[in-house]
Coordinates of C-alpha atoms in Angstrom, one line a residue:
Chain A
X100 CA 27.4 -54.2 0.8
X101 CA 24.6 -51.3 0.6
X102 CA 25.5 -48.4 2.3
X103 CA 23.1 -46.5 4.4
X104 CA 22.9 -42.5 3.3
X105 CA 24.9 -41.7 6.0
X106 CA 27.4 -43.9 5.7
X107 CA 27.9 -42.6 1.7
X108 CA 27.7 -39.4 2.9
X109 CA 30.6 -39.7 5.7
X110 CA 32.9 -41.8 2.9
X111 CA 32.6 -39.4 0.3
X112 CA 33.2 -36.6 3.2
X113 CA 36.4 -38.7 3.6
X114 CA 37.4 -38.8 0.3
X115 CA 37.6 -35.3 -0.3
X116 CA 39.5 -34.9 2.4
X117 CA 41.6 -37.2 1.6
X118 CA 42.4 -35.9 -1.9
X119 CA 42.5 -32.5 0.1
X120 CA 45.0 -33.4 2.4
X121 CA 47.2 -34.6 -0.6
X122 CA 47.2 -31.5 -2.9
X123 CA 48.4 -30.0 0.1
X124 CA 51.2 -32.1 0.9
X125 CA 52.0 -31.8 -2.8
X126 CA 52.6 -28.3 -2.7
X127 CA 54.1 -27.9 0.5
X128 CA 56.8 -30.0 -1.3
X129 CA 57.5 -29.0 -4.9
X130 CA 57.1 -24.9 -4.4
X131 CA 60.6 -23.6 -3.8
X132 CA 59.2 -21.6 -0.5
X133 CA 62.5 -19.9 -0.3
X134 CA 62.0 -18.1 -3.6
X135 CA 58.6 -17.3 -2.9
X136 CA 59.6 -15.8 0.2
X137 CA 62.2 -14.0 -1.3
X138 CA 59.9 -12.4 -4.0
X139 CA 56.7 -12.1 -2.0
X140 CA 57.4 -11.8 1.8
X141 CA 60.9 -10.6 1.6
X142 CA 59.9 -8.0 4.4
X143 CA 63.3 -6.1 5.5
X144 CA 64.4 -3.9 2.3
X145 CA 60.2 -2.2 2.2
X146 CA 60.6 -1.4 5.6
X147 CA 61.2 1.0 3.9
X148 CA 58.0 1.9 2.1
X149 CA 56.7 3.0 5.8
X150 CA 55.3 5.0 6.6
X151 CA 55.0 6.7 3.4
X152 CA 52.9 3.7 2.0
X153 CA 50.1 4.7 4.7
X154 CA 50.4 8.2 5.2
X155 CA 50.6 9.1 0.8
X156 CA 49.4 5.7 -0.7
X157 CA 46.7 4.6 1.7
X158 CA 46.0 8.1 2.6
X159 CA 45.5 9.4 -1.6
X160 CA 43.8 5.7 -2.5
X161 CA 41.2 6.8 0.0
X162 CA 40.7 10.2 -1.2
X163 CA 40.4 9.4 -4.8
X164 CA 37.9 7.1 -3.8
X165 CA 36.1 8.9 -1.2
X166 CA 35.4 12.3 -3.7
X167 CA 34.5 9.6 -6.4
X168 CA 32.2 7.9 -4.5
X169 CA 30.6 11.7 -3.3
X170 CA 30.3 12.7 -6.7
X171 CA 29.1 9.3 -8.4
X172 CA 26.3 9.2 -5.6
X173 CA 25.1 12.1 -6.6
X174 CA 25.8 11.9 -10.0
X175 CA 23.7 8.6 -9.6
X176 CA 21.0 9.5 -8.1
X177 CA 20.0 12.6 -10.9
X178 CA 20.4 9.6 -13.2
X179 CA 18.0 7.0 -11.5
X180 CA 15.4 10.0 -10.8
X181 CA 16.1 10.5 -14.9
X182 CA 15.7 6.8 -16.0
X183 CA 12.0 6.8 -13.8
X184 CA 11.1 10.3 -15.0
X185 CA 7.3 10.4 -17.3
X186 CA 9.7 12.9 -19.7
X187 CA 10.9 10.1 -22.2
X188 CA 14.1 12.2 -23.0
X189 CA 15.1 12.3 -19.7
X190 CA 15.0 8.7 -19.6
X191 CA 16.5 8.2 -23.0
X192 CA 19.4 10.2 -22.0
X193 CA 20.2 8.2 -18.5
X194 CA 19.6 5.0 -20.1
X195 CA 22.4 6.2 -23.2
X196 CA 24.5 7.3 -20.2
X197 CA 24.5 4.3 -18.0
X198 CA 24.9 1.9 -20.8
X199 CA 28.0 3.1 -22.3
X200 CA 30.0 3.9 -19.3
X201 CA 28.7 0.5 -17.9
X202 CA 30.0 -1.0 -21.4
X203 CA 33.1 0.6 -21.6
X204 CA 36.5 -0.1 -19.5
X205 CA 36.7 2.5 -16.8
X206 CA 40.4 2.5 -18.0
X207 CA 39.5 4.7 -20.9
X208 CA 37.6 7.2 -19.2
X209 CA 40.9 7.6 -17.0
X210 CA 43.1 8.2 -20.0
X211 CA 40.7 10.1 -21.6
X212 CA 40.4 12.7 -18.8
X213 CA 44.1 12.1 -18.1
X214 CA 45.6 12.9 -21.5
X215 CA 41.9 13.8 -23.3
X216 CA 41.1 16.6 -21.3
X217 CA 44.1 18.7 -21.4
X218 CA 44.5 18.3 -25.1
X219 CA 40.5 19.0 -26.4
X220 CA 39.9 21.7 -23.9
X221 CA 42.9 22.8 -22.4
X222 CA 42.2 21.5 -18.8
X223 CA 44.6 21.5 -16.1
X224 CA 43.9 18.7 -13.7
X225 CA 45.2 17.2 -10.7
X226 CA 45.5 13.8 -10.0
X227 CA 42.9 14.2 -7.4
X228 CA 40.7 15.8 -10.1
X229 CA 41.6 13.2 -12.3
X230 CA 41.1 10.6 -10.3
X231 CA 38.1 11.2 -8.4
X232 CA 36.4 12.7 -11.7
X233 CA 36.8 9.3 -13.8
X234 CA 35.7 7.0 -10.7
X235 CA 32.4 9.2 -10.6
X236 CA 31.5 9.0 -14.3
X237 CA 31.7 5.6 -13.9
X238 CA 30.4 5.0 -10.4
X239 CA 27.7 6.8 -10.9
X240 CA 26.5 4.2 -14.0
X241 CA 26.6 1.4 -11.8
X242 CA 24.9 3.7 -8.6
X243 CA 22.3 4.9 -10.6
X244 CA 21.1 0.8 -11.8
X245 CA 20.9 0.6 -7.7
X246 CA 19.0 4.2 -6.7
X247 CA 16.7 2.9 -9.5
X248 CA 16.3 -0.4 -8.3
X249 CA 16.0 0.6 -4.8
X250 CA 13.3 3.6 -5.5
X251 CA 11.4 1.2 -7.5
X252 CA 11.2 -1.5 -4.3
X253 CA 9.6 0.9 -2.4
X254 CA 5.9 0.4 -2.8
X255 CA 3.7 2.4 -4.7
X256 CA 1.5 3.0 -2.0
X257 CA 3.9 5.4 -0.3
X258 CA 4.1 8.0 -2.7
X259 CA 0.4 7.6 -3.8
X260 CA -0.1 8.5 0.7
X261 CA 1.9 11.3 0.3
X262 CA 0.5 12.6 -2.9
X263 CA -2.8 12.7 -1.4
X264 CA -1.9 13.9 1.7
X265 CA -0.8 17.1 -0.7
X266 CA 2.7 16.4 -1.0
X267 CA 4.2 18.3 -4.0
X268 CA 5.8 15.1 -6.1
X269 CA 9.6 16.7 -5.2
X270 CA 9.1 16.9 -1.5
X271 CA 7.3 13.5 -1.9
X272 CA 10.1 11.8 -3.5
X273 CA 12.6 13.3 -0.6
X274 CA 10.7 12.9 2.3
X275 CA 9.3 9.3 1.6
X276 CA 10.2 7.5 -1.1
X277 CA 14.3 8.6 -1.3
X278 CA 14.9 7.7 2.4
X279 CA 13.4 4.5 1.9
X280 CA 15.2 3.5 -0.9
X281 CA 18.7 4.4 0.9
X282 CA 18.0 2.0 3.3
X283 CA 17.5 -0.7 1.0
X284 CA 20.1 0.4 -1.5
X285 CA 22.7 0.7 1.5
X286 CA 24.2 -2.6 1.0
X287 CA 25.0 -2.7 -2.7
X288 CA 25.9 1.0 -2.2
X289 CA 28.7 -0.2 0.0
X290 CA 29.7 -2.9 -2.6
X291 CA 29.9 -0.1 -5.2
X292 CA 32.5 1.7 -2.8
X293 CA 34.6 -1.5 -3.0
X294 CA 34.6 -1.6 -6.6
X295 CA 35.5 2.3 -6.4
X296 CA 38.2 1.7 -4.2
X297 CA 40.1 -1.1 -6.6
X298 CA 39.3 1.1 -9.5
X299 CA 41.2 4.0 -8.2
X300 CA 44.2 2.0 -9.0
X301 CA 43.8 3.0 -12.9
X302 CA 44.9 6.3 -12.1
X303 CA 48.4 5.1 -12.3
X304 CA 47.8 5.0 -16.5
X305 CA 48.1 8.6 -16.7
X306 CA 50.7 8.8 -14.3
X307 CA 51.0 11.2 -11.2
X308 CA 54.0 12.6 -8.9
X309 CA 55.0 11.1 -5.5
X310 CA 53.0 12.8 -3.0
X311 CA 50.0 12.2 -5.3
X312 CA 50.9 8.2 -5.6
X313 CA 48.1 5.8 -4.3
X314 CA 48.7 2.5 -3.6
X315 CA 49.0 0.8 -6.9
X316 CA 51.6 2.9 -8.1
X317 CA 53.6 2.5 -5.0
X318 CA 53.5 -1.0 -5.3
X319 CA 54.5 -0.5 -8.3
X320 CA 57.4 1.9 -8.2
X321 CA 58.5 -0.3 -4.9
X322 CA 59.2 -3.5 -6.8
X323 CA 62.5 -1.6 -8.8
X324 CA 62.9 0.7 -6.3
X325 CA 64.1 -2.1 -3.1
X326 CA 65.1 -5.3 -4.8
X327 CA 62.4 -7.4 -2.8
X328 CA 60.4 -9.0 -5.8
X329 CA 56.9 -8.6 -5.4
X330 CA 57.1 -7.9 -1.8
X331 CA 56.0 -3.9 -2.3
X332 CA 52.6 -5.5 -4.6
X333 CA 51.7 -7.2 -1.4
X334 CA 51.9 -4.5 0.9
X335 CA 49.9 -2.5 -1.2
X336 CA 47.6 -5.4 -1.7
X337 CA 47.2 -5.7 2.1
X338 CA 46.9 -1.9 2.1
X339 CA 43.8 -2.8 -0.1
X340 CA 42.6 -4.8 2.4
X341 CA 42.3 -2.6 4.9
X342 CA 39.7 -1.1 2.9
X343 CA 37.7 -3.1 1.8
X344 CA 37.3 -5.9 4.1
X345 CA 35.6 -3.7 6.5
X346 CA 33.7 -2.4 4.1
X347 CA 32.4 -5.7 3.4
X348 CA 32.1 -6.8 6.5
X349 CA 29.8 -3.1 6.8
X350 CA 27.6 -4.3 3.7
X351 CA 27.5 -8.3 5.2
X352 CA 26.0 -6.3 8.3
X353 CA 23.6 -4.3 6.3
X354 CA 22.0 -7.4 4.3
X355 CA 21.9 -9.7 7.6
X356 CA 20.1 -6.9 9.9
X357 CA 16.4 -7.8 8.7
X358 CA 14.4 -5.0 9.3
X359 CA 12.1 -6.1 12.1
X360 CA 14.4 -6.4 14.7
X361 CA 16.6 -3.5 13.7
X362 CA 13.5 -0.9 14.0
X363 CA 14.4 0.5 17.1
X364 CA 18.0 0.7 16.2
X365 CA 16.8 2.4 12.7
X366 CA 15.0 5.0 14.2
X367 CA 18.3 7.4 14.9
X368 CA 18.7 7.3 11.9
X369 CA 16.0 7.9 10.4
X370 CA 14.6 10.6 12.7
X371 CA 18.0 12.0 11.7
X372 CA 17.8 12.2 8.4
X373 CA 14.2 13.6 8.1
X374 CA 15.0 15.8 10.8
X375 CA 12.3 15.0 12.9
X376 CA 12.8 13.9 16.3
X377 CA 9.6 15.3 17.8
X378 CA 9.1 12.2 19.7
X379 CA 6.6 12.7 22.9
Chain B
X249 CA -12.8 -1.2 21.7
X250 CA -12.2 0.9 25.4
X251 CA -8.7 1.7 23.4
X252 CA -10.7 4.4 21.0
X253 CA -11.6 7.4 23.1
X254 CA -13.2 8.8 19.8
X255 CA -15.9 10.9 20.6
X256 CA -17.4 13.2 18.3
X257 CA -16.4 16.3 19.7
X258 CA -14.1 17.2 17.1
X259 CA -15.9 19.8 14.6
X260 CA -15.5 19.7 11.2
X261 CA -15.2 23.5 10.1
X262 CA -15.8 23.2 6.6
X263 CA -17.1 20.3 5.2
X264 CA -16.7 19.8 1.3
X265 CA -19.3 19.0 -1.1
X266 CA -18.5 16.8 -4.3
X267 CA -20.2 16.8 -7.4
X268 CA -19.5 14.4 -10.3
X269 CA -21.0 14.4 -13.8
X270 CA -20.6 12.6 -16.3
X271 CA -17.1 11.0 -15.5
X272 CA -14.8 8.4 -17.7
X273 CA -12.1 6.7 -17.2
X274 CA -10.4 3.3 -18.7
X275 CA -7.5 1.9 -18.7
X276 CA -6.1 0.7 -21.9
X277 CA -9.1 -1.0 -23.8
X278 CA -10.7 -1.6 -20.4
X279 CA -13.2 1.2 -19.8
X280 CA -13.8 0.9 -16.3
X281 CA -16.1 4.3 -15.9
X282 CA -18.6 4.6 -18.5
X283 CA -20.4 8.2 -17.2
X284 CA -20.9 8.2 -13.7
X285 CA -23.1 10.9 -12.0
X286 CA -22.6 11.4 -8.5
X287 CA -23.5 13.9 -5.8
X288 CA -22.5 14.3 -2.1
X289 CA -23.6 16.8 -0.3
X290 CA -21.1 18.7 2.2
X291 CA -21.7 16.9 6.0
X292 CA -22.9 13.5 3.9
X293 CA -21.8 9.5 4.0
X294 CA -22.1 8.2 1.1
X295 CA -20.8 4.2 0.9
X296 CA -19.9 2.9 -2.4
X297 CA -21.0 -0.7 -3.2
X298 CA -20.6 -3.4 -5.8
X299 CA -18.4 -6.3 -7.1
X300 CA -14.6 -5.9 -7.6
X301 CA -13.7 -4.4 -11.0
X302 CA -16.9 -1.9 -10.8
X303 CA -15.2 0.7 -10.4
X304 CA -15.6 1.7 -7.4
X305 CA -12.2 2.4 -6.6
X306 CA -11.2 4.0 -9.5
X307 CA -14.2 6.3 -8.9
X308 CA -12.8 7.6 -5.6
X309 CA -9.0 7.9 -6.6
X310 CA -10.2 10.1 -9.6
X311 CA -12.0 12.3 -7.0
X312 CA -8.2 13.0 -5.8
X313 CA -7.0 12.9 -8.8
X314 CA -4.8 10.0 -7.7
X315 CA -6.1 8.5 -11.6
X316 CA -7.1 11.1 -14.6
X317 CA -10.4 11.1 -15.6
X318 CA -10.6 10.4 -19.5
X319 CA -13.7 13.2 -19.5
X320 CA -16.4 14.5 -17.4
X321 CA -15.8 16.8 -14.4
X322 CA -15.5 16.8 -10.7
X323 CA -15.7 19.4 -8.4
X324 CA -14.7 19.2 -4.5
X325 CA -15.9 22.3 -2.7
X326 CA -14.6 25.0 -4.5
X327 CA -11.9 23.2 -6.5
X328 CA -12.8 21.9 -10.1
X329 CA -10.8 18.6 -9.8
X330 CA -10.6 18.3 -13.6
X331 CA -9.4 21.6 -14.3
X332 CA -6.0 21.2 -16.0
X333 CA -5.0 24.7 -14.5
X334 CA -5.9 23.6 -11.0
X335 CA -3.6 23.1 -7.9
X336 CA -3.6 19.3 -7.4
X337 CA -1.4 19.8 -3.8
X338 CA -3.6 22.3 -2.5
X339 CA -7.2 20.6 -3.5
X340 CA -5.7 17.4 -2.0
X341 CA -4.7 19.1 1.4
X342 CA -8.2 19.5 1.4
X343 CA -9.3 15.2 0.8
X344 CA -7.8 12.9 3.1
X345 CA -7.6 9.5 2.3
X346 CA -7.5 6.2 3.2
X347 CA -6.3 3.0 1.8
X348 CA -6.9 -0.3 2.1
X349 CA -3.5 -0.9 2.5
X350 CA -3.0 1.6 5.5
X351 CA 0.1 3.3 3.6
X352 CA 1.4 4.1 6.9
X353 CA 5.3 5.5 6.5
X354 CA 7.1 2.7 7.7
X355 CA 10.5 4.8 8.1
X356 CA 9.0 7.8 10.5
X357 CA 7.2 7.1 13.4
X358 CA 3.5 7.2 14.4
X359 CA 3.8 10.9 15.6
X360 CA 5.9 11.5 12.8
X361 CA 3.4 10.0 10.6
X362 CA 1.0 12.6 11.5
X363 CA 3.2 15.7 11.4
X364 CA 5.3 15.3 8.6
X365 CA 3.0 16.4 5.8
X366 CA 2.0 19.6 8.5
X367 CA 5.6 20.1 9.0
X368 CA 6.9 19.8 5.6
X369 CA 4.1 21.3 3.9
X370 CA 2.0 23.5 5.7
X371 CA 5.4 24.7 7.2
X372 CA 3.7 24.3 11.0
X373 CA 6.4 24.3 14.0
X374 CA 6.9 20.9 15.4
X375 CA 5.4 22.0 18.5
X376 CA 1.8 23.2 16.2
X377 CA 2.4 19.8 14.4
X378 CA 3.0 17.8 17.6
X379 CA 0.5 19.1 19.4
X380 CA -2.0 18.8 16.7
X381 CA -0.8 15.1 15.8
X382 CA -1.0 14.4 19.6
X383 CA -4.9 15.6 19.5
X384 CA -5.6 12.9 16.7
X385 CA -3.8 10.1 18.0
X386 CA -6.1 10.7 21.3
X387 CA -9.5 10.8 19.5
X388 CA -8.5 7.4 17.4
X389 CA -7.3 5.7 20.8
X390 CA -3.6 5.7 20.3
X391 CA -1.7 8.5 21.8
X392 CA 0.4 6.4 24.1
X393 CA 1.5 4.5 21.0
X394 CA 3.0 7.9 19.2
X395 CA 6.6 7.1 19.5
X396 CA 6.4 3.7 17.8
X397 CA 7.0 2.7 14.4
X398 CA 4.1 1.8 11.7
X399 CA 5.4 -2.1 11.7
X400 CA 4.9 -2.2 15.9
X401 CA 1.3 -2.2 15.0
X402 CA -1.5 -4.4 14.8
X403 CA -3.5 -3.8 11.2
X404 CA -6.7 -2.1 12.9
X405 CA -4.0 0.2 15.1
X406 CA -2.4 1.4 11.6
X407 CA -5.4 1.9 9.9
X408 CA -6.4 4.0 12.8
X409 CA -3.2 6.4 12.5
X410 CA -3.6 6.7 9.0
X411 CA -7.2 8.4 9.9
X412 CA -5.0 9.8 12.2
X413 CA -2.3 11.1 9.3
X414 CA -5.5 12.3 7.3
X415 CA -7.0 14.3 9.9
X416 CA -4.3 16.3 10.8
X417 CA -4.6 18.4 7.7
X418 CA -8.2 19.5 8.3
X419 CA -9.7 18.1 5.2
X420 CA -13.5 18.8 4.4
X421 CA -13.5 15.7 3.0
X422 CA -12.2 12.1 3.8
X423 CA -12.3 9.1 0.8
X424 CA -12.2 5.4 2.7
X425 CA -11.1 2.8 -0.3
X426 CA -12.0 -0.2 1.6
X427 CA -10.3 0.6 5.1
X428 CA -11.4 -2.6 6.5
X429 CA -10.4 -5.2 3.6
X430 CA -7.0 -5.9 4.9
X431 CA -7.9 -6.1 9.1
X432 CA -8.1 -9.3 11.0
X433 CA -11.7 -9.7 11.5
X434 CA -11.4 -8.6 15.1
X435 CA -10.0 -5.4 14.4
X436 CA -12.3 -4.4 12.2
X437 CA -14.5 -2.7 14.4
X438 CA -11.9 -0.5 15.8
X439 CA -11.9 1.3 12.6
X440 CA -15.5 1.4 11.6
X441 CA -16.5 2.8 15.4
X442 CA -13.5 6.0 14.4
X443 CA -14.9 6.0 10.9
X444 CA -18.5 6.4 12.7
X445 CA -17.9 8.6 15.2
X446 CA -16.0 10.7 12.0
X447 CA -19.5 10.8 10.5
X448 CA -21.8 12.0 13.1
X449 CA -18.9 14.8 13.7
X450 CA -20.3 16.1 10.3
X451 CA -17.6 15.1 7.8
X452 CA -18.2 14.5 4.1
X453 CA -17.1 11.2 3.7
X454 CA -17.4 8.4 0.5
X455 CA -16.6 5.3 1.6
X456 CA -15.8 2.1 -0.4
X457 CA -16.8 -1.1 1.5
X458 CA -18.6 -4.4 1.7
X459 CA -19.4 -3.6 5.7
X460 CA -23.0 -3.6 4.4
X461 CA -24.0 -3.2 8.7
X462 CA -21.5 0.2 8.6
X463 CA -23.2 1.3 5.5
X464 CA -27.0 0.6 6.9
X465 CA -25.8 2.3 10.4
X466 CA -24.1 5.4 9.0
X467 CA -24.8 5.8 5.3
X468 CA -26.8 9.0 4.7
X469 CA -26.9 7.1 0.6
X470 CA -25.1 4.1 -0.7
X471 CA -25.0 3.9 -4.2
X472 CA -24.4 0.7 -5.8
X473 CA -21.7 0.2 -8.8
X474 CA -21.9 -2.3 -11.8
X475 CA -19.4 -2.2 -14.1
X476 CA -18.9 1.1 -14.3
X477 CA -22.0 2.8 -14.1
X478 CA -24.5 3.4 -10.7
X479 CA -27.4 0.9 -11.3
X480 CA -28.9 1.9 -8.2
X481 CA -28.3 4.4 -5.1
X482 CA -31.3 5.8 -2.5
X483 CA -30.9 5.4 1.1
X484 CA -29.2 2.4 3.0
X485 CA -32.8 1.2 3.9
X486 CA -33.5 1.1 0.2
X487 CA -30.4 -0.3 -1.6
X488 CA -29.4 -2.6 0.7
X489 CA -32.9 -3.4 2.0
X490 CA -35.2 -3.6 -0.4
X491 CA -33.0 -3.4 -3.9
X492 CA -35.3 -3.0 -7.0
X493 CA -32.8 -3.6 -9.5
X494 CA -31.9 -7.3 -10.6
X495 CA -28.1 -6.8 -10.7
X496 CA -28.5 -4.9 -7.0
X497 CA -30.6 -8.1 -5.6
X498 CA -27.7 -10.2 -6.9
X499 CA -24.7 -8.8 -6.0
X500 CA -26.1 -8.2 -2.0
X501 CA -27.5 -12.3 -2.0
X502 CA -23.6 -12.6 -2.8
X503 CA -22.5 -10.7 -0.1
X504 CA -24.7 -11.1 2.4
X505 CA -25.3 -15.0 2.2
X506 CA -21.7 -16.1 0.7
X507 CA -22.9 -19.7 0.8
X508 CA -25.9 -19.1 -1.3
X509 CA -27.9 -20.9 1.2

């Protein structure tokens, strides 16, 4: 019997949830859920983490992050103005810079500055120094392929208008063509402060004392420290979440708000950050 | 057109004359200038005419230096544009321009527009800025329209802000690369009446455009461009009218009877 497109469409809809509905029932009935819950959601005994987990891990995860994220940007942006400079050893330089620590696992560049650091030049730093110092070298790799990108979608016809309109090329480049290309680059931006976030785990290579500890190495010290399996990985991975899901939800935001209907919504903003409200 | 209460009773103080001799300019093998005299005198309307890829462009973006001359010199009132030592920032505070594209700065506002380059540059207090911007948003028409962005626009209300943008910084001279290229036909006249009104108000203006009825109406000369050199210039009356070159006669039968009927 032929079957209309519809009607193969609905079957094989039917099928795979069918075969769906099977792996399903398969697992529900050959994982021991009493071990897993024992090892994974074995709740009572990391009660104990609290509030420490929050008020250290969360609270340290954050500002590792947050100070890497500073510095990367800004670290990022020199870099993207170098890689679009006329001076060829400008761009020579960003283009060595960006590669390697783009090719490289950030991992190294925290032991290097972990252990490296004190030994070649007798540096003393904290964790936070550490920390925040490797996640901008390596941030500000990635940040500056995304400045780059985004200073080179905005059209050419904006700085020519400000260049003849006497502009100096610097206050051309701030006043036009860098607030433009935050707005487009605000998105990925926000993606790269995900990334940041999970990478400020590494830290835990070079080690760190208690009321430095982010999340990772709580989770980590938690799982011999309260007998509950895996249980203190998860909170810390939930921990994680609190992060970055809204941060993701922030970038999904960004990306959907197309730019038409968001003008007057923009316009804060943007009067804002040029400092010019002198709106009659 | 009742939206553009443009009257010439703004005064241009110091209109800027512009002299070019000998000029060059190409672009990889592609010599697009091949030694172009020119003259405008300060107060003049000079249109610019020919066939895409003559140069025409190119011709007025080197008077702003916006492209770099291979050789020859230009000199724009008393800057020498081809000077290496000269002040590129300062000679251009002195050209507007405007683009075919409008280049309108679609962050900032339409006041904002107008006063950020004052502002920023000329270091003017927003209320000098404001007030100034205010003044030339009324003669092109659009004053009530200050507080809204570039992309709330039609194409002939952004094109007039940008003369707008330009005008605020009291240049002696204003370059036009086809303003009227990129407007829905009906909006076209919006910016050629401002662009008119601009002339008889005594600026020096060069104007690249195929409106051959703006550039018989408000010419003072049109000079017509063939691949990279003037074949022909005079008055309006004479190049467009009565052309005595072949490549002149051929290039208007083009433009001015598409069909070839």
């Amino acid at each position: 019997m032929a079957l209309s497109n519809r009607e193969r469409a609905r079957l094989s809809l039917g099928i795979q949830a069918a075969i769906f509905t099977g792996i399903v029932v398969v697992l529900i009935v050959i994982i021991d859920w009493a071990a897993v819950q024992r090892s994974f959601f074995n709740l009572e005994p990391v009660m104990a983490m609290f509030p420490e987990v929050i008020t250290v891990g969360l609270w340290n995860t954050v500002r590792y992050t947050f100070f890497g994220f500073i510095f990367g940007l800004i670290g990022g942006t020199v870099l993207a103005l170098m890689r679009i400079a006329s001076f060829p050893i400008y761009r020579w330089l960003a283009t060595l810079y960006i590669e390697f620590f783009r090719g490289i696992p950030a991992i190294l560049v925290f032991i290097a500055l972990g252990f490296g650091a004190s030994l070649a030049f007798g540096l003393n730093l904290s964790t936070l120094q550490t920390a925040s110092t490797a996640l901008a070298i390596v941030g500000a790799a990635y940040i500056a392929e995304t400045i780059r990108a985004g200073l080179q979608a905005v059209p050419k016809g904006q700085m020519e208008a400000a260049r003849a309109l006497g502009m100096p090329a610097w206050r051309a480049m701030v006043t036009i063509q860098i607030p433009q290309a935050f707005r487009i680059v605000l998105p990925p931006l926000t993606n790269e402060a995900i990334l940041l976030t999970k990478d400020s785990s590494l830290i835990f290579v070079v080690g760190m004392a208690g009321s430095a500890a982010e999340l990772t190495k709580m989770g980590r010290d938690g799982i011999t420290m309260y007998q509950a399996g895996m249980t203190p990985l998860v909170v810390a991975g939930v921990c994680y979440l609190l992060i970055t899901v809204p941060l993701s939800i922030l970038a999904r935001r960004m990306e959907e708000r197309s730019p038409a209907q968001s003008s007057r919504k923009r316009k804060k903003k943007a009067t804002a950050s040029t400092d010019s409200s002198g709106v009659a | 057109m009742s939206e553009s209460g443009g009257s010439p009773e703004q005064m241009i103080t110091d209109p800027a004359g512009v002299v070019i001799e000998d000029l060059y300019k190409s672009f990889g093998d592609v010599d697009v200038l091949k030694g172009i005299d020119m003259r405008v005198e300060p107060g003049q309307v000079v249109c610019l005419i020919g066939a895409s890829g003559s140069g025409k462009s190119t011709l007025l973006r080197c008077v702003n230096r916006l492209e770099d001359p291979d050789a020859g010199r230009i000199t724009v009132g008393a800057f020498d544009a081809t000077d290496v030592d000269v002040n590129l920032d300062a000679m251009r505070r002195q050209i507007g321009m405007v683009f075919q594209q409008f280049n309108l700065f679609p962050h900032l506002s339409v006041l904002e527009n107008c006063t950020i380059t004052p502002r920023r540059v000329l270091k003017q207090s927003r209320e000098q800025a404001d007030a100034e911007a205010l003044h030339q948003l009324e003669l092109v028409g659009l004053k009530h329209l200050s507080d809204r962005r570039p992309a709330q626009l039609s194409g002939g209300q952004q094109q007039r802000v940008a003369i707008a943008r330009a005008l605020t910084m009291k240049p002696g001279l204003m370059l036009f690369d086809e303003p009227t290229s990129a407007l829905d036909p009906e909006t076209v006249g919006e910016v050629l009446a401002i662009m008119r009104d601009l002339a008889r108000a005594g600026m020096t203006m060069i104007v690249v455009t195929h409106e051959m009825g703006f550039a018989r109406e408000v010419a003072d000369r049109v000079v017509f461009l063939d691949k990279g050199l003037v074949v022909e210039e005079g008055s309006a009356e004479q190049v467009i009218g009565a052309p005595t070159q072949p490549r002149t006669q051929d290039f208007l039968r083009r433009v001015l009877n598409p069909l070839g009927e």
